[in-house]
CSV table of C-alpha atoms in Angstrom, one decimal:
chain,number,residue,atom,x,y,z
Z,1,MET,CA,19.5,3.8,-3.1
Z,2,GLY,CA,18.4,7.5,-2.5
Z,3,ILE,CA,14.8,8.7,-2.7
Z,4,LYS,CA,15.6,10.9,-5.7
Z,5,LYS,CA,17.1,8.0,-7.7
Z,6,ILE,CA,14.1,5.9,-7.0
Z,7,GLN,CA,11.7,8.7,-8.1
Z,8,THR,CA,13.7,9.2,-11.3
Z,9,ILE,CA,13.4,5.4,-12.1
Z,10,PHE,CA,9.7,5.6,-11.2
Z,11,TYR,CA,9.0,8.5,-13.6
Z,12,ILE,CA,10.9,6.9,-16.4
Z,13,ILE,CA,9.0,3.7,-16.0
Z,14,VAL,CA,5.7,5.5,-16.1
Z,15,ILE,CA,6.7,7.4,-19.2
Z,16,ASN,CA,7.8,4.2,-21.0
Z,17,LEU,CA,4.8,2.2,-19.9
Z,18,PHE,CA,2.5,5.0,-21.0
Z,19,LEU,CA,4.2,5.0,-24.5
Z,20,ILE,CA,3.8,1.1,-24.7
Z,21,SER,CA,0.2,1.1,-23.5
Z,22,SER,CA,-0.7,4.0,-25.8
Z,23,ALA,CA,0.6,2.2,-28.8
Z,24,ASN,CA,-2.0,-0.6,-28.1
Z,25,ALA,CA,-5.3,0.3,-29.5
Z,26,GLN,CA,-7.0,-2.2,-27.0
Z,27,ALA,CA,-5.8,-2.4,-23.3
Z,28,GLU,CA,-5.0,-5.8,-21.9
Z,29,LYS,CA,-5.3,-7.5,-25.4
Z,30,GLU,CA,-3.9,-11.0,-25.9
Z,31,CYS,CA,-0.4,-10.9,-27.3
Z,32,PHE,CA,0.7,-14.5,-26.7
Z,33,GLU,CA,-2.6,-16.3,-26.3
Z,34,LYS,CA,-1.5,-19.7,-27.5
Z,35,VAL,CA,1.6,-19.6,-25.4
Z,36,SER,CA,-0.4,-18.3,-22.2
Z,37,ARG,CA,-2.9,-21.0,-22.6
Z,38,GLY,CA,-0.1,-23.7,-22.6
Z,39,ILE,CA,1.4,-22.1,-19.6
Z,40,PHE,CA,-1.9,-21.9,-17.9
Z,41,LYS,CA,-2.4,-25.7,-18.4
Z,42,PHE,CA,1.0,-26.1,-16.9
Z,43,ASN,CA,0.1,-24.1,-13.9
Z,44,GLN,CA,-3.2,-26.1,-13.5
Z,45,GLY,CA,-1.0,-29.3,-13.4
Z,46,PHE,CA,1.3,-27.7,-10.8
Z,47,ASP,CA,-1.7,-26.8,-8.7
Z,48,LYS,CA,-3.3,-30.1,-9.1
Z,49,ILE,CA,-0.2,-32.1,-8.2
Z,50,ILE,CA,1.5,-29.8,-5.6
Z,51,LEU,CA,-0.4,-26.7,-4.5
Z,52,LYS,CA,-4.0,-27.9,-4.0
Z,53,PRO,CA,-2.9,-31.1,-2.0
Z,54,VAL,CA,-0.6,-28.9,0.3
Z,55,ALA,CA,-3.5,-26.4,0.7
Z,56,LYS,CA,-5.9,-29.1,1.7
Z,57,ALA,CA,-3.4,-30.3,4.3
Z,58,TYR,CA,-3.0,-26.6,5.5
Z,59,ASN,CA,-6.6,-26.3,6.1
Z,60,LYS,CA,-6.6,-29.1,8.4
Z,61,LEU,CA,-4.3,-27.2,10.7
Z,62,PRO,CA,-5.8,-25.5,13.7
Z,63,GLU,CA,-7.5,-22.2,13.0
Z,64,PRO,CA,-5.1,-20.1,15.2
Z,65,VAL,CA,-2.1,-21.5,13.1
Z,66,ARG,CA,-3.8,-20.6,9.9
Z,67,ASN,CA,-4.8,-17.2,11.1
Z,68,GLY,CA,-1.3,-16.6,12.4
Z,69,THR,CA,0.3,-17.6,8.9
Z,70,GLY,CA,-2.2,-15.2,7.1
Z,71,ASN,CA,-1.4,-12.4,9.5
Z,72,PHE,CA,2.3,-13.0,9.2
Z,73,THR,CA,2.4,-12.9,5.5
Z,74,SER,CA,0.2,-9.9,5.4
Z,75,ASN,CA,2.4,-8.1,7.7
Z,76,ILE,CA,5.4,-8.7,5.5
Z,77,ALA,CA,3.5,-7.5,2.5
Z,78,THR,CA,3.0,-4.2,4.2
Z,79,LEU,CA,6.7,-3.4,3.6
Z,80,LEU,CA,5.8,-3.2,-0.1
Z,81,SER,CA,2.7,-1.3,0.3
Z,82,ILE,CA,4.2,1.6,2.3
Z,83,PRO,CA,6.4,3.0,-0.5
Z,84,ASN,CA,3.8,2.5,-3.1
Z,85,HIS,CA,1.4,4.6,-0.9
Z,86,LEU,CA,3.9,7.3,-0.8
Z,87,LEU,CA,4.4,7.1,-4.6
Z,88,GLN,CA,0.6,7.6,-5.0
Z,89,GLY,CA,0.6,10.6,-2.4
Z,90,GLU,CA,-1.5,8.5,0.0
Z,91,PHE,CA,0.1,9.8,3.0
Z,92,ARG,CA,-2.6,8.8,5.3
Z,93,LEU,CA,-2.7,5.3,4.1
Z,94,ALA,CA,1.2,5.3,4.2
Z,95,SER,CA,1.1,6.3,8.0
Z,96,HIS,CA,-1.5,3.7,8.7
Z,97,ALA,CA,0.5,1.1,7.0
Z,98,THR,CA,3.7,2.1,8.9
Z,99,GLY,CA,1.9,2.0,12.1
Z,100,SER,CA,0.3,-1.4,11.3
Z,101,PHE,CA,3.7,-2.8,10.5
Z,102,VAL,CA,5.3,-1.6,13.7
Z,103,ILE,CA,2.5,-2.5,16.1
Z,104,ASN,CA,1.9,-6.0,14.5
Z,105,THR,CA,5.6,-6.7,14.4
Z,106,THR,CA,6.1,-5.8,18.2
Z,107,ILE,CA,2.9,-6.2,20.1
Z,108,GLY,CA,1.6,-8.7,17.5
Z,109,VAL,CA,4.7,-10.9,17.8
Z,110,LEU,CA,6.3,-10.6,14.4
Z,111,GLY,CA,3.0,-10.3,12.8
Z,112,LEU,CA,1.4,-13.3,13.9
Z,113,GLY,CA,-1.3,-11.3,15.7
Z,114,ASN,CA,-3.1,-8.3,14.2
Z,115,PRO,CA,-3.8,-5.8,17.0
Z,116,ALA,CA,-3.3,-2.9,14.5
Z,117,ALA,CA,-6.7,-3.8,13.0
Z,118,ALA,CA,-8.3,-3.6,16.4
Z,119,LEU,CA,-6.9,-0.1,16.7
Z,120,GLY,CA,-8.6,0.9,13.4
Z,121,LEU,CA,-5.4,1.1,11.4
Z,122,GLU,CA,-6.0,0.4,7.7
Z,123,ASN,CA,-3.6,-1.9,5.8
Z,124,GLN,CA,-4.5,-1.7,2.2
Z,125,LYS,CA,-2.2,-3.8,-0.1
Z,126,GLU,CA,-0.5,-1.8,-2.8
Z,127,ASP,CA,2.2,-2.6,-5.4
Z,128,LEU,CA,3.8,-0.8,-8.3
Z,129,GLY,CA,1.4,-2.1,-10.8
Z,130,GLN,CA,-1.4,-0.6,-8.9
Z,131,THR,CA,0.6,2.7,-8.6
Z,132,LEU,CA,1.3,2.9,-12.3
Z,133,GLY,CA,-2.4,2.1,-12.9
Z,134,ALA,CA,-3.3,5.0,-10.5
Z,135,TYR,CA,-1.2,7.3,-12.7
Z,136,GLY,CA,-3.2,6.3,-15.8
Z,137,VAL,CA,-1.0,3.7,-17.3
Z,138,ASP,CA,-2.9,1.0,-19.1
Z,139,GLY,CA,-2.2,-2.8,-18.5
Z,140,GLY,CA,-1.0,-3.3,-22.0
Z,141,CYS,CA,-0.8,-7.1,-23.0
Z,142,TYR,CA,-2.1,-9.8,-21.0
Z,143,PHE,CA,-0.3,-12.9,-20.7
Z,144,VAL,CA,0.3,-15.8,-18.1
Z,145,LEU,CA,3.6,-16.6,-16.3
Z,146,PRO,CA,4.7,-20.0,-15.1
Z,147,ILE,CA,3.7,-20.6,-11.4
Z,148,LEU,CA,3.2,-16.8,-10.9
Z,149,GLY,CA,0.0,-16.8,-13.1
Z,150,PRO,CA,-1.8,-14.0,-14.8
Z,151,THR,CA,-0.2,-10.6,-15.4
Z,152,THR,CA,0.1,-7.7,-17.8
Z,153,VAL,CA,3.0,-5.7,-19.2
Z,154,ARG,CA,2.3,-3.0,-16.5
Z,155,ASP,CA,2.0,-5.5,-13.8
Z,156,SER,CA,5.0,-7.6,-14.6
Z,157,VAL,CA,7.4,-4.6,-15.0
Z,158,GLY,CA,6.0,-3.4,-11.7
Z,159,MET,CA,6.7,-6.7,-10.1
Z,160,VAL,CA,10.4,-6.6,-11.2
Z,161,VAL,CA,10.9,-3.1,-9.9
Z,162,ASP,CA,9.1,-3.9,-6.5
Z,163,ASN,CA,11.3,-6.9,-6.1
Z,164,ASN,CA,14.5,-5.1,-6.9
Z,165,TYR,CA,13.9,-1.7,-5.4
Z,166,LEU,CA,10.7,-1.0,-3.4
Z,167,ASP,CA,10.2,-4.2,-1.3
Z,168,ALA,CA,12.4,-4.1,1.6
Z,169,PHE,CA,11.7,-7.7,2.6
Z,170,ALA,CA,12.9,-8.9,-1.0
Z,171,ARG,CA,15.9,-6.7,-0.8
Z,172,VAL,CA,16.9,-8.1,2.6
Z,173,THR,CA,16.2,-11.8,1.7
Z,174,TRP,CA,16.2,-12.6,-2.0
Z,175,HIS,CA,18.9,-10.1,-2.9
Z,176,GLU,CA,20.7,-10.6,0.5
Z,177,ARG,CA,21.4,-7.0,1.0
Z,178,GLU,CA,21.7,-5.5,4.6
Z,179,ILE,CA,19.3,-2.7,5.5
Z,180,SER,CA,19.4,-1.2,8.9
Z,181,ASP,CA,21.5,-4.2,10.2
Z,182,LEU,CA,19.0,-6.7,9.1
Z,183,SER,CA,19.9,-9.8,7.1
Z,184,GLY,CA,18.1,-12.7,5.5
Z,185,SER,CA,18.5,-15.4,2.9
Z,186,LYS,CA,16.8,-16.6,-0.2
Z,187,ILE,CA,15.2,-19.4,1.9
Z,188,ASP,CA,13.4,-16.9,4.1
Z,189,TYR,CA,12.0,-15.2,0.9
Z,190,VAL,CA,11.0,-18.4,-0.7
Z,191,GLY,CA,9.4,-19.6,2.5
Z,192,VAL,CA,7.3,-16.6,2.9
Z,193,LYS,CA,6.3,-16.5,-0.7
Z,194,ALA,CA,5.3,-20.3,-0.5
Z,195,ALA,CA,3.4,-19.8,2.9
Z,196,THR,CA,1.5,-16.8,1.2
Z,197,ALA,CA,0.5,-19.0,-1.8
Z,198,VAL,CA,-0.6,-21.8,0.2
Z,199,ASP,CA,-2.7,-19.6,2.7
Z,200,PHE,CA,-4.3,-18.0,-0.4
Z,201,ARG,CA,-5.1,-21.4,-2.1
Z,202,GLY,CA,-6.4,-22.7,1.3
Z,203,ASP,CA,-8.6,-19.7,1.9
Z,204,ASN,CA,-10.1,-19.9,-1.7
Z,205,MET,CA,-10.6,-23.7,-2.1
Z,206,LEU,CA,-14.3,-23.4,-2.6
Z,207,ASN,CA,-13.9,-20.3,-4.9
Z,208,PHE,CA,-11.6,-22.2,-7.2
Z,209,GLU,CA,-13.7,-25.2,-7.3
Z,210,SER,CA,-16.8,-23.2,-8.1
Z,211,LEU,CA,-14.8,-21.3,-10.9
Z,212,GLU,CA,-13.7,-24.6,-12.5
Z,213,LYS,CA,-17.1,-26.1,-12.3
Z,214,ASN,CA,-19.1,-23.1,-13.7
Z,215,SER,CA,-16.7,-21.9,-16.4
Z,216,ILE,CA,-17.1,-23.0,-19.9
Z,217,ASP,CA,-13.6,-21.5,-20.6
Z,218,LEU,CA,-11.5,-21.5,-17.4
Z,219,TYR,CA,-8.6,-19.6,-19.1
Z,220,ALA,CA,-11.0,-16.8,-20.1
Z,221,ALA,CA,-12.8,-16.8,-16.8
Z,222,THR,CA,-9.4,-16.5,-14.9
Z,223,LYS,CA,-8.4,-13.7,-17.2
Z,224,SER,CA,-11.5,-11.7,-16.6
Z,225,LEU,CA,-11.4,-12.3,-12.9
Z,226,TYR,CA,-7.7,-11.1,-12.7
Z,227,LEU,CA,-8.4,-7.9,-14.8
Z,228,GLN,CA,-11.5,-7.1,-12.8
Z,229,ASP,CA,-9.7,-7.7,-9.6
Z,230,ARG,CA,-6.7,-5.5,-10.6
Z,231,SER,CA,-9.1,-2.7,-11.8
Z,232,LYS,CA,-10.9,-2.5,-8.5
Z,233,LYS,CA,-7.7,-2.4,-6.6
Z,234,ILE,CA,-6.2,0.4,-8.7
Z,235,LYS,CA,-9.5,2.3,-8.1
Z,236,ASN,CA,-9.6,1.3,-4.5
Z,237,THR,CA,-13.0,0.0,-4.8
Z,238,SER,CA,-12.5,-3.5,-3.6
Z,239,SER,CA,-15.0,-4.6,-0.8
Z,240,SER,CA,-14.4,-7.0,1.9
Z,241,ASP,CA,-16.0,-9.7,-0.2
Z,242,ASP,CA,-13.7,-9.0,-3.0
Z,243,ASP,CA,-10.7,-9.4,-0.7
Z,244,ALA,CA,-11.8,-12.9,0.1
Z,245,TRP,CA,-10.2,-13.8,-3.3
Z,246,GLY,CA,-6.9,-12.4,-1.9
Z,247,ASP,CA,-4.2,-11.2,-4.2
Z,248,LEU,CA,-4.9,-12.9,-7.6
Z,249,ASP,CA,-1.5,-11.5,-9.0
Z,250,LYS,CA,0.8,-13.0,-6.4
């Protein structure tokens, strides 16, 4: 797909989401709270039965293996950050992200290492939801998706467009389209996404336990944490401590 066509689609999305969010008197209001709370309970069950036990086993692996997994999935995510940096006009960050991906993929052996960080290259994660937010588009309705978790109208639409048009890794694997003689399969896509989720859950084992222990209403606390996290990322005010929570929208 040509750059002009992507830009046209992007601006149409911005205009439509602006109209949607402007129609809402309150940004990120609850539109489907009863349904979302039910899905949230389902996600808790999935976490308790599957994700948390797998993450506990993952945490018992040698540290180099866990670091390599985290580096690899972060390197793959860079392919989505690059076009979103460009859409935001952040050309310096786009060049840093591109350099980081090239260096880590080659010298870092497919991203298992992170030599780009030692060279001072920034690798700030971006997605279309953040890009739209940077353009002033409000989140709109807040709701919860099965497995995927918290989101908003803006972020969910951004996720769909990212997956179909902007994320080169998703296009090569999930959609099985050839780009620059590269090819992949849905198994590759699902495998990387699963590894990303397990790595995130393992890194934040204590954070999740603390949140569950200290929250009177875990659903409301998770919503608040998600919206704060997204706001900071849109404004690029996340600190290294905030990043310890990883990407709560993935």
